[in-house]
Coordinates of C-alpha atoms in Angstrom, one line a residue:
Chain A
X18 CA 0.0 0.0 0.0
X19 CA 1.2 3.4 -0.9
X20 CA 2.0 5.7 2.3
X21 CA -0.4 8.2 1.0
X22 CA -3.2 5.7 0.8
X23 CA -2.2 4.4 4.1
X24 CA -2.6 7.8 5.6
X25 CA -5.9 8.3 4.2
X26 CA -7.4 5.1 5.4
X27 CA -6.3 5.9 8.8
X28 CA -7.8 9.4 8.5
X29 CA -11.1 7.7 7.7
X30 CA -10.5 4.9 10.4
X31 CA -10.2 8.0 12.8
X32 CA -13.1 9.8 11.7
X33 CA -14.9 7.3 11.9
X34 CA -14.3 5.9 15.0
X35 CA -14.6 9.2 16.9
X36 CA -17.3 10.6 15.2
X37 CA -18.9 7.1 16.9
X38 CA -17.1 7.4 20.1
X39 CA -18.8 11.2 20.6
X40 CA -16.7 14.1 21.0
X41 CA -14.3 12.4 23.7
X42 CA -12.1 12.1 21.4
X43 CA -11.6 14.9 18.9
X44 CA -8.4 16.1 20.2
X45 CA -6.9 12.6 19.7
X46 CA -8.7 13.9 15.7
X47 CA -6.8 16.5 15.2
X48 CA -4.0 15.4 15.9
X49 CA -1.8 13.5 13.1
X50 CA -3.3 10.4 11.4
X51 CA 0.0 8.8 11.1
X52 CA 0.8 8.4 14.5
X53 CA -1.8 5.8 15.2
X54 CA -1.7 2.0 14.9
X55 CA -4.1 0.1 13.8
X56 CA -5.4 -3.7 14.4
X57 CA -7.6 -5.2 12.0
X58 CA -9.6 -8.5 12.1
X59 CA -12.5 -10.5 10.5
X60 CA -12.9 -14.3 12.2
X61 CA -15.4 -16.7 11.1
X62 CA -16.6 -19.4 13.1
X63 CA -19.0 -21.8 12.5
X64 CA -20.5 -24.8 14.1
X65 CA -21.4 -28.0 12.2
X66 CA -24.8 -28.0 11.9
X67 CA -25.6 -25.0 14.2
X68 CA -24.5 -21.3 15.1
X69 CA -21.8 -19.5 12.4
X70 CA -20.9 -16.4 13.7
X71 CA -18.5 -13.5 11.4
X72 CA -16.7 -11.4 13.6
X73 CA -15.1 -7.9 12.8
X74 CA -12.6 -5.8 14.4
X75 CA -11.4 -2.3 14.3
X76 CA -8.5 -1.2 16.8
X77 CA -6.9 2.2 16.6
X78 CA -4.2 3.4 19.7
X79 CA -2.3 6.5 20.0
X80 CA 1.0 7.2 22.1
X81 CA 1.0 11.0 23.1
X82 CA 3.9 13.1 24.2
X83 CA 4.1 12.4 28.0
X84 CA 3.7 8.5 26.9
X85 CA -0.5 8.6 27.6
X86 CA -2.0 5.7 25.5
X87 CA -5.8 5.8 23.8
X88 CA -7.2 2.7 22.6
X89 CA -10.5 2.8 21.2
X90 CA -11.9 -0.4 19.6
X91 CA -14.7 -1.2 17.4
X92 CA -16.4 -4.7 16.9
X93 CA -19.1 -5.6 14.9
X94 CA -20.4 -9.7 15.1
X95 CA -23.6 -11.4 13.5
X96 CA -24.6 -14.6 14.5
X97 CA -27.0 -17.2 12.9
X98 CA -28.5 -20.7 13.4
X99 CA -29.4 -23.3 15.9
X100 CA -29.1 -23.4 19.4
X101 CA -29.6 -26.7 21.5
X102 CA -33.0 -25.6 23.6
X103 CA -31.7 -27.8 26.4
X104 CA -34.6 -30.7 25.7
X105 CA -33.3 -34.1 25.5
X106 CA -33.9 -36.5 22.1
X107 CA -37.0 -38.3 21.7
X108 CA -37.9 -41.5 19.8
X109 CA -40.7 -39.4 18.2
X110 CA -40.8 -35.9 16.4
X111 CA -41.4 -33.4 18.7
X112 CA -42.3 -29.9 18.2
X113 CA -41.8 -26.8 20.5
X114 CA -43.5 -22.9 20.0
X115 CA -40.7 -19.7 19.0
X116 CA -39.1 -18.0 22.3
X117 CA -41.1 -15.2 20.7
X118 CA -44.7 -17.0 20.2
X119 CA -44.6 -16.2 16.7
X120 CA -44.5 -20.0 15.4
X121 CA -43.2 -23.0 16.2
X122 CA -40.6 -25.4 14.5
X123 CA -40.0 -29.2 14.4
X124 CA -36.9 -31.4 15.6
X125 CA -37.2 -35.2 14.0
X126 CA -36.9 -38.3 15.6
X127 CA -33.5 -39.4 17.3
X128 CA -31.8 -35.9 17.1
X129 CA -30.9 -32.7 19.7
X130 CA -33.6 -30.3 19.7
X131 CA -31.7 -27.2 18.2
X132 CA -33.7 -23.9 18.1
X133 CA -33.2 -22.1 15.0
X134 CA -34.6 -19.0 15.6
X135 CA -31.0 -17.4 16.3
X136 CA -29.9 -14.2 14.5
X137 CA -28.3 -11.3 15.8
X138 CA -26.9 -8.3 15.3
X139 CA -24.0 -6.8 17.8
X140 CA -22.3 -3.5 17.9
X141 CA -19.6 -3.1 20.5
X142 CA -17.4 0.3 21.0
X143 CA -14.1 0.1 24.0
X144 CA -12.3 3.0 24.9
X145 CA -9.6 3.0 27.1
X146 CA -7.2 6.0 28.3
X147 CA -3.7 5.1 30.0
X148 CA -1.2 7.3 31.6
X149 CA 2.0 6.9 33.9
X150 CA 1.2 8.8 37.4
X151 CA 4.5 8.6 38.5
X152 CA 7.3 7.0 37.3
X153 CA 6.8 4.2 38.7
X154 CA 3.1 4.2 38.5
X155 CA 0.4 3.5 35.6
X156 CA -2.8 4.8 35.8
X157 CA -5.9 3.3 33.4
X158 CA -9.6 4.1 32.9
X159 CA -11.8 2.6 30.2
X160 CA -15.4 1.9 29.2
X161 CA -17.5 -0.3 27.3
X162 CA -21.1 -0.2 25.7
X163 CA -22.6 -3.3 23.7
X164 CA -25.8 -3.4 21.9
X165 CA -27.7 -5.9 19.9
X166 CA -31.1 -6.7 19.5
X167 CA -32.3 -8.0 22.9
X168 CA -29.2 -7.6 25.0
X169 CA -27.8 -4.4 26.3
X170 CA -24.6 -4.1 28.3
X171 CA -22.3 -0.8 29.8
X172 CA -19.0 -1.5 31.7
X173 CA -16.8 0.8 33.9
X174 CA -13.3 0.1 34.6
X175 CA -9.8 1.2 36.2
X176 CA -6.7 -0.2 36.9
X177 CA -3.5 0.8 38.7
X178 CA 0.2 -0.5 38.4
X179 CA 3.3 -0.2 40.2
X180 CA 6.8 -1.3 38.7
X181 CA 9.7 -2.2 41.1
X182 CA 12.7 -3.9 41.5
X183 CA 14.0 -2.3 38.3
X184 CA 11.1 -2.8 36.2
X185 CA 11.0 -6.6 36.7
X186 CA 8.1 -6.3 39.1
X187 CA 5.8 -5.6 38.2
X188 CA 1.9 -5.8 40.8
X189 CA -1.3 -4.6 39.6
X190 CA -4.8 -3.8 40.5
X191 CA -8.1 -3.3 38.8
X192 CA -11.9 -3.0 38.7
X193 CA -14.8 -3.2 36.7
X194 CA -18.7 -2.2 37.5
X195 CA -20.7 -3.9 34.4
X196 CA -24.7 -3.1 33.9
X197 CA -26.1 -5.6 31.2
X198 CA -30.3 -5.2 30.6
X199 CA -32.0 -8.3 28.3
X200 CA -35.3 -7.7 26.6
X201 CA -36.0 -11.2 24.7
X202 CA -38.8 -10.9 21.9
X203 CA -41.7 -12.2 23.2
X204 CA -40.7 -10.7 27.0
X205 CA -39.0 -13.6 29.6
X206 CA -40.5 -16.6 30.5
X207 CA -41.8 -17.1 34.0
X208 CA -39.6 -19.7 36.0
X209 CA -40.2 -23.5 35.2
X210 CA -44.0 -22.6 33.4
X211 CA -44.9 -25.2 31.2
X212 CA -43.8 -24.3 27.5
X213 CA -47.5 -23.5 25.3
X214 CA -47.7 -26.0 22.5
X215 CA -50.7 -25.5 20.8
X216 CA -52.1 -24.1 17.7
X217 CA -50.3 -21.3 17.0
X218 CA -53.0 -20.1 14.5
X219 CA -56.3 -20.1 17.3
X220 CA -57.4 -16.8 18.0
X221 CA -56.2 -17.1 21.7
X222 CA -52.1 -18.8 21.3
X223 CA -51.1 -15.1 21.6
X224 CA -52.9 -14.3 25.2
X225 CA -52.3 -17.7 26.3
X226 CA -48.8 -17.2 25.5
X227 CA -48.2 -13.9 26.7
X228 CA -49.9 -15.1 30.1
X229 CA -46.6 -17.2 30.4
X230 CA -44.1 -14.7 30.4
X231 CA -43.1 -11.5 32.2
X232 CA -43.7 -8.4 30.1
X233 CA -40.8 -6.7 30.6
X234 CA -37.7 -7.3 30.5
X235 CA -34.3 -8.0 33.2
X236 CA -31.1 -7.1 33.8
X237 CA -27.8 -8.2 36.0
X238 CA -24.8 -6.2 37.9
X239 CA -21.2 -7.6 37.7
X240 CA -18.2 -6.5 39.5
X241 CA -14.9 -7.6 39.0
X242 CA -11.8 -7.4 41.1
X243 CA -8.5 -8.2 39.3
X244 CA -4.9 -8.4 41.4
X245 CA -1.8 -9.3 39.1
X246 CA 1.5 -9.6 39.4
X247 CA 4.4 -9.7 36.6
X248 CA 8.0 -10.8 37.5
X249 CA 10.8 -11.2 34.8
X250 CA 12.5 -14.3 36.3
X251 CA 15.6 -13.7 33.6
X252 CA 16.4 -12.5 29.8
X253 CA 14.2 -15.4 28.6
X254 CA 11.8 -15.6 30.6
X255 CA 8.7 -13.9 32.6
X256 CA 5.6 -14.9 34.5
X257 CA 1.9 -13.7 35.4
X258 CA 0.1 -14.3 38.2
X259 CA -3.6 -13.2 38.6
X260 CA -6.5 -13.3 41.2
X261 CA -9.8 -11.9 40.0
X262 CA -12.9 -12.0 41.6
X263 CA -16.5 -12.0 40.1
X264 CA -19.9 -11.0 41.7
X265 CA -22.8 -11.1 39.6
X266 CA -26.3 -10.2 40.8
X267 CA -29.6 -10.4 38.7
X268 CA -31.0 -12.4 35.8
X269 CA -28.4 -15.0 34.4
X270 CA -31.2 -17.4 33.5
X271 CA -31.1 -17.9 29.6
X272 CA -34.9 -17.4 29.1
X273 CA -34.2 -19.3 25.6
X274 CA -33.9 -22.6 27.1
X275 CA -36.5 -25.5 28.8
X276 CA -35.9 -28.9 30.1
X277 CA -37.8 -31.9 29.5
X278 CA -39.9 -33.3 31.7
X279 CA -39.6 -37.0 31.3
X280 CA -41.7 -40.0 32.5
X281 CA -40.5 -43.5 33.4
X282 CA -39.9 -44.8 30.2
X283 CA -38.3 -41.8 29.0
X284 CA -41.2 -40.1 26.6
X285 CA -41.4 -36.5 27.4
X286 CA -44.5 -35.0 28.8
X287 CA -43.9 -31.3 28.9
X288 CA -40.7 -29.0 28.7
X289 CA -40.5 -26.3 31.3
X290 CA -38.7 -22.6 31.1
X291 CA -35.5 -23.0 33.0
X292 CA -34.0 -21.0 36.0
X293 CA -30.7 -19.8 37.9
X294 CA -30.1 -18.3 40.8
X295 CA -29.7 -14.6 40.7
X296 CA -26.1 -14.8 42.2
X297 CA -23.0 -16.1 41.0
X298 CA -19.7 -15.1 42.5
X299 CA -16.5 -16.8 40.7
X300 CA -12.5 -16.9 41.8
X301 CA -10.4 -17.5 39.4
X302 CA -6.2 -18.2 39.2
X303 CA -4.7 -17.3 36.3
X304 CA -0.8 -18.3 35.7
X305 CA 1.4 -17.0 32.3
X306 CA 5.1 -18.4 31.5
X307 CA 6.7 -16.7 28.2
X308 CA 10.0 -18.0 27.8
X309 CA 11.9 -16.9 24.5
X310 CA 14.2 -20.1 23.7
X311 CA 17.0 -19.3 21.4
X312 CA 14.4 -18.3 18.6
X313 CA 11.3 -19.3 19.1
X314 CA 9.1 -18.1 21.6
X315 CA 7.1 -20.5 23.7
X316 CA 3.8 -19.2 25.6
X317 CA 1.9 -21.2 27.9
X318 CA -1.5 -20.4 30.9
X319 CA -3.3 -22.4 32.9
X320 CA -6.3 -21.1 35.0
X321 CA -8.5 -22.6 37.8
X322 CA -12.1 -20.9 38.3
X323 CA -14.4 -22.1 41.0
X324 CA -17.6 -21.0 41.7
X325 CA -20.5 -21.0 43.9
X326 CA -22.7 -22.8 41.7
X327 CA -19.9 -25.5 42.0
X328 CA -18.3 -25.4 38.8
X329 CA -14.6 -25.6 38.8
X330 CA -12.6 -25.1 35.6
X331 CA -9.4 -26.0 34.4
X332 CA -8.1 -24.7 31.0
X333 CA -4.6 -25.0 29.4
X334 CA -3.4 -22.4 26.7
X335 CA -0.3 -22.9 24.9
X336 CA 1.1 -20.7 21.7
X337 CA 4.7 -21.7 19.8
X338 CA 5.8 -18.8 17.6
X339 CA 8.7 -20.5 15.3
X340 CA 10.1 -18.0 12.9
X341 CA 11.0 -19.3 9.5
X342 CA 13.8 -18.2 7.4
X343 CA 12.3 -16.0 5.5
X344 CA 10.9 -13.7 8.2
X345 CA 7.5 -15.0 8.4
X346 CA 6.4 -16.9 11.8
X347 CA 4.3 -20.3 12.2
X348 CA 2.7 -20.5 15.7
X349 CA 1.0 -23.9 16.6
X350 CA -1.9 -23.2 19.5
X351 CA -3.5 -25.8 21.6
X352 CA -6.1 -25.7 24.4
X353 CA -7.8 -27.7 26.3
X354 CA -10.6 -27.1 28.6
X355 CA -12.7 -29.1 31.3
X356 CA -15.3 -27.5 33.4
X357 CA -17.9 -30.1 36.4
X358 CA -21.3 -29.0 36.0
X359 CA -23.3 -26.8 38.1
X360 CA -25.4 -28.4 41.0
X361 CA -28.5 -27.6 39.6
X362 CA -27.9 -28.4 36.2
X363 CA -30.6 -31.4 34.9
X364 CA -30.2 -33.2 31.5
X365 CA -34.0 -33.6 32.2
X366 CA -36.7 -33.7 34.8
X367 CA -38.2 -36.5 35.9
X368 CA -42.8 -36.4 36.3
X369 CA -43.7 -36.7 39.2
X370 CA -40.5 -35.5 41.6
X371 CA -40.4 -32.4 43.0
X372 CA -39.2 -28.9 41.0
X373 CA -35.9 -28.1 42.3
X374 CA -35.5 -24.6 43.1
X375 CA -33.2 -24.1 40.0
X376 CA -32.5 -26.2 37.2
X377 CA -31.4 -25.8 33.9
X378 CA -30.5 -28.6 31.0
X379 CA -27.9 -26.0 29.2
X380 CA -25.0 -28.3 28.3
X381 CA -23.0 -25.2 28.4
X382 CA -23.3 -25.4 32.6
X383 CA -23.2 -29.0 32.6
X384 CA -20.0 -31.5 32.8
X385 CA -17.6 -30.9 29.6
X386 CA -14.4 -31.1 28.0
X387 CA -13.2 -29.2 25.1
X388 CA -10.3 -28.9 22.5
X389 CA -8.8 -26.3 20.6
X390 CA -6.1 -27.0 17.9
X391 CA -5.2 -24.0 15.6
X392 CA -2.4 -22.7 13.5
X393 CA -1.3 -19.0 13.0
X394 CA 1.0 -17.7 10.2
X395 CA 2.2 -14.2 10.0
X396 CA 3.7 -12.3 7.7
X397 CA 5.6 -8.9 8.3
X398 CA 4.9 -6.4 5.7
X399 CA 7.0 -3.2 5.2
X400 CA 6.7 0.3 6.6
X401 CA 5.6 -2.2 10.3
X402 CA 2.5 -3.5 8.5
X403 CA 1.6 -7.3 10.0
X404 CA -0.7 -9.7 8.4
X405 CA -1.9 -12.7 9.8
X406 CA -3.8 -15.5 9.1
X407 CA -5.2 -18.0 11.8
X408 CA -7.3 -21.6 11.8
X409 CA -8.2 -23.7 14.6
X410 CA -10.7 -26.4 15.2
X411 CA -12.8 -26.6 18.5
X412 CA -14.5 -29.6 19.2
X413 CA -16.8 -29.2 22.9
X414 CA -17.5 -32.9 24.5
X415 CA -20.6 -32.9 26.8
X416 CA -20.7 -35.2 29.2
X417 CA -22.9 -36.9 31.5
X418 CA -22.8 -35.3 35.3
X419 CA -24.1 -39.2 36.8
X420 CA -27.6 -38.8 35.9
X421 CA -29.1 -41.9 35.1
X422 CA -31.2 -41.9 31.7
X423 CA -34.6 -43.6 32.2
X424 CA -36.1 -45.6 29.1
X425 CA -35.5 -44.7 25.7
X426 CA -33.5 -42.0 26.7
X427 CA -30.7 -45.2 27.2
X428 CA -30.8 -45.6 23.7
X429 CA -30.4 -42.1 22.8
X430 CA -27.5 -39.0 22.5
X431 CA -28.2 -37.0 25.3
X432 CA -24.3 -35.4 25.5
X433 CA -24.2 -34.7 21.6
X434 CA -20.7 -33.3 20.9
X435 CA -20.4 -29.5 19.2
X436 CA -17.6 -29.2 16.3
X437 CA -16.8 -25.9 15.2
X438 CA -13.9 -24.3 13.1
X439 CA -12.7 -20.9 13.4
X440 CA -10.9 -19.1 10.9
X441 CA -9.4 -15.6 11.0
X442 CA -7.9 -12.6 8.7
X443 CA -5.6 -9.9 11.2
X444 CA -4.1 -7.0 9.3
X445 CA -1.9 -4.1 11.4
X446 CA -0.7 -0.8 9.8
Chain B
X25 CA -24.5 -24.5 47.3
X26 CA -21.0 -24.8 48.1
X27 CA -19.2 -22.3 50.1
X28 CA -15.7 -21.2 49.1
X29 CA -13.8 -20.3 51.8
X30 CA -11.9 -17.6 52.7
X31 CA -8.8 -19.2 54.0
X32 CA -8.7 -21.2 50.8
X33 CA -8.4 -18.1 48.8
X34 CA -6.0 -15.8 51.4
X35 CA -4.1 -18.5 51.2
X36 CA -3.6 -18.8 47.2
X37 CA -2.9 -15.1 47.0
X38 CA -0.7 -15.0 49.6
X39 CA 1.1 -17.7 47.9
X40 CA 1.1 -15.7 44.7
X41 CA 2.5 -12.9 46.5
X42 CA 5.0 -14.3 47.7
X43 CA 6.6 -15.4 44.5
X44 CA 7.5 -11.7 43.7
X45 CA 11.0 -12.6 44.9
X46 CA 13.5 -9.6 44.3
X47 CA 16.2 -11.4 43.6
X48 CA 15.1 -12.1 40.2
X49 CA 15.1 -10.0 37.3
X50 CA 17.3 -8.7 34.8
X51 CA 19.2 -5.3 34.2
X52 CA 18.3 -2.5 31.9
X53 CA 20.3 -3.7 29.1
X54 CA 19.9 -7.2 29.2
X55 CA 16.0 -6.7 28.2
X56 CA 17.0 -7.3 24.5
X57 CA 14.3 -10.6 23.9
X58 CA 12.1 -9.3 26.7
X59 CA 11.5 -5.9 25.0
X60 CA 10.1 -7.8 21.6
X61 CA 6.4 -7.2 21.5
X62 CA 5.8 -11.2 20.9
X63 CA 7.1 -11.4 25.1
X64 CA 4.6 -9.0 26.1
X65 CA 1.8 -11.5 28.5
X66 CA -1.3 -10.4 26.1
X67 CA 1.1 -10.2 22.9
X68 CA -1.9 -10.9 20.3
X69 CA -4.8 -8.7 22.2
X70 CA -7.0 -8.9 19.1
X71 CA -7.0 -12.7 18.9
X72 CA -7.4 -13.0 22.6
X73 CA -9.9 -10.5 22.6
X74 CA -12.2 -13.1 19.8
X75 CA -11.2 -16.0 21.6
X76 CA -12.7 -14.6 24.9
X77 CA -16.1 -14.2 23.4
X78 CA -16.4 -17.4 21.7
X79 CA -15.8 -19.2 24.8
X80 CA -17.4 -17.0 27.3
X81 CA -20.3 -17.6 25.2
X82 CA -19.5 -22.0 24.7
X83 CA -18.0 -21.8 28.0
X84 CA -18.8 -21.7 31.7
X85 CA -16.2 -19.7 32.5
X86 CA -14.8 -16.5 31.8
X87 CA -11.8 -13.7 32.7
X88 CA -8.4 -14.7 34.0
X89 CA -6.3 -13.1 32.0
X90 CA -8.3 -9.9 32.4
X91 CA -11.9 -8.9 33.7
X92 CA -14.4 -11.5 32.6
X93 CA -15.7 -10.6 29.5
X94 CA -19.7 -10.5 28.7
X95 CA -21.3 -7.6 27.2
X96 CA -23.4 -10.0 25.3
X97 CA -26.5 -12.4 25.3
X98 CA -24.7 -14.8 23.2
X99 CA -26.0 -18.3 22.5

């Protein structure tokens, strides 16, 4: 690309990026285009047989004179497809009404009820301003607003950190207040009421329907606590260590997803709105070793989350960057995740037993293992310009938290497993 | 539901305190590797940033590396 171009597509970048951000930042406008840096990205990622989702990203930061730093970031996503409702498989066709009561769809015989109805729309603007206080001392404030269709959400945050020991220490601390509001099309679905099947077409379906469901809609309060330390052990290598804390407080029921109510021979007899408690507080450890071998560069995290819906978490995350001869770099990634399920998650109700206080049938809460293998090759460009390309194939196994399957539901796949592949374009100028 | 307790968690961050040892570290000019960007913890922000969303969304958990992600009603 020509310098001159370059420019100008950072001057429109810039424009239009603070023209969206308000008038915060107009004095970061005025000042010269060039001096920014920008990150580019598209990803797709797209589930066999269910959700794809196209994600793109627009990230422009500016170093000023007393070495301040303004990031402001753009993302726009869209997401489509099928959503497992959280009923189990039947021997028969079964048929279950819209989340929004406009129609109903059909899910044959032997397969996981998926919901199709999924597509969405989500606009997402970050800002964040950082500045040393001291020598010594880095200051950061930052916010965040994300809107889509049915789901609103504003965050707050602000960090400190301290450097000692010449630099190789390095502690941090940080908070966030986040506000997120959901207002589902056809309004929320009162906790574990019976899901209206009926004729969608009869003059009453609507009222019957609505009479189900809350009219308005719900929202939730998180706040975060983050503590981190750095430390450069020696010249090849460093660590991260990080505490954060996580209350949340509201509605974190998804109002998208029933469970079956079974009988003894495993035929199901109604499917009920789920529901969660309206508090979750999480810990999590977080632990980072980079260590630059001759050449390459190896980067490897592990983190433990626990929570008090008693799910514990362990996830591995490890990156290679090999350069190759000719200046570009291969980078090999691997994860692997396992998560225990939530003590009130359900694959399904039984008729007949008591309604727990909460349940849900979301495999997402329930016990799983998942895999990420991926591949990233990048290419340096002249002038500092970096593009990237990146694949990687996640594959999430559901599993079964002990509950024993009654009747047909034996011969059946309650724990389906979820393939997806992600795929992803980065370009930096 | 279960309880965490607090000792449990003192104890882990004290732990984690502790391993800010001074004796380790470098000098100012021996930062050659650990100035490139690629040593940096969050060295690829953008891809972390899109990996964070998918699985806060697949996942049951979220954050470590930073605050925990959200800002979105994603199925």
């Amino acid at each position: 690309m020509q310098l001159t171009d370059k420019k100008n597509v950072k001057a429109l970048l810039l424009t239009a990026t603070t023209t969206l951000l308000g008038t915060a930042s107009v004095q970061a406008a005025e000042t010269k285009a060039d001096e920014w840096q920008f990150d580019t990205a598209l990803m797709y990622y797209g589930e066999t047989d269910r959700v794809t989702a196209v994600e793109a990203i627009i990230a422009g930061s500016k170093q000023f004179g007393n070495d301040e730093i303004l990031s402001l970031k753009l993302t726009v996503d869209t997401l489509t497809g099928a959503s497992a409702n959280g009923a189990v498989a039947q021997n028969t066709p079964q048929t279950f009404t819209r989340p929004s009561g406009k129609g109903q769809y059909q899910i044959k015989a032997g397969e996981t009820p998926l919901d199709d109805t999924f597509k969405d729309t989500r606009l997402q603007l970050t800002g964040q301003w950082t500045q040393p206080l001291t020598e010594r001392d880095i200051w950061s404030i930052g916010g965040n607003l994300s809107k889509e269709y049915d789901y609103f959400s504003a965050a707050i945050n602000s960090n400190i950190a301290r450097d000692f020991n010449k630099k190789n220490t390095t502690v941090s601390a940080g908070v966030s207040f986040a506000f997120d509001q959901i207002d589902p099309e056809g309004g929320i679905p009162n906790a574990f009421h019976t899901m209206l099947i009926g004729d969608v077409d009869s003059s009453n379906f609507a009222s019957d329907f609505d009479a189900t469901r809350k009219e308005s809609g719900d929202d939730k309060t998180t706040v975060d606590l983050l503590l981190g330390l750095t430390q450069v052990i020696n010249r090849n290598m460093l660590v991260q260590l990080n505490y954060s804390y996580s209350a949340s407080s509201g509605y974190m029921t998804d109002p998208f997803k029933v469970l079956s109510v079974v009988d003894q021979q495993g035929i199901s007899q109604t499917y009920l709105y789920e529901n969660r408690p309206d508090s979750r507080k999480k810990h999590a450890f977080f632990g980072q070793v980079k260590y630059h071998f001759d050449t390459t560069i190896l980067d490897t995290s592990y983190r433990y989350m626990m929570d008090d819906w008693e799910i514990d978490s362990h996830t591995v995350d490890t990156k290679y960057i090999i350069p190759l001869a000719n200046g570009h770099t291969i980078e090999p990634h691997f994860r692997f995740y396992t998560q225990t399920a939530a003590e009130f998650y359900k694959p399904f109700l039984l008729e007949g037993q008591v309604i727990p206080q909460f349940a849900s049938a979301d495999y997402r809460i329930g016990e799983m293992d998942a895999m990420t293998i991926g591949m990233k090759y990048g290419i340096p460009l002249s002038d500092g310009e970096h593009l990237s390309f990146r694949i990687a194939y996640y594959q999430q196994s559901p599993k079964s938290d002990g509950t024993q399957a009654v009747g047909q539901l034996n011969d059946l796949e309650l724990y389906s497993k979820v393939d997806a592949i992600m795929a992803q374009i980065s370009y930096s100028f | 539901m279960k309880i965490i307790s607090n000792q449990k968690v003192w104890l882990l961050i004290g732990v984690l305190s502790l391993s800010a040892c001074s004796s380790l570290g470098v000098e100012p000019w021996e930062r050659d590797k650990l100035a490139k960007k690629e040593m940096l913890p969050n060295s690829a922000p953008i891809d972390a940033a899109l990996d964070d969303h998918i699985y806060f969304s697949k996942e049951a958990s979220s954050g470590g590396r930073s605050f925990g992600g959200g800002g979105c009603g994603c199925n």
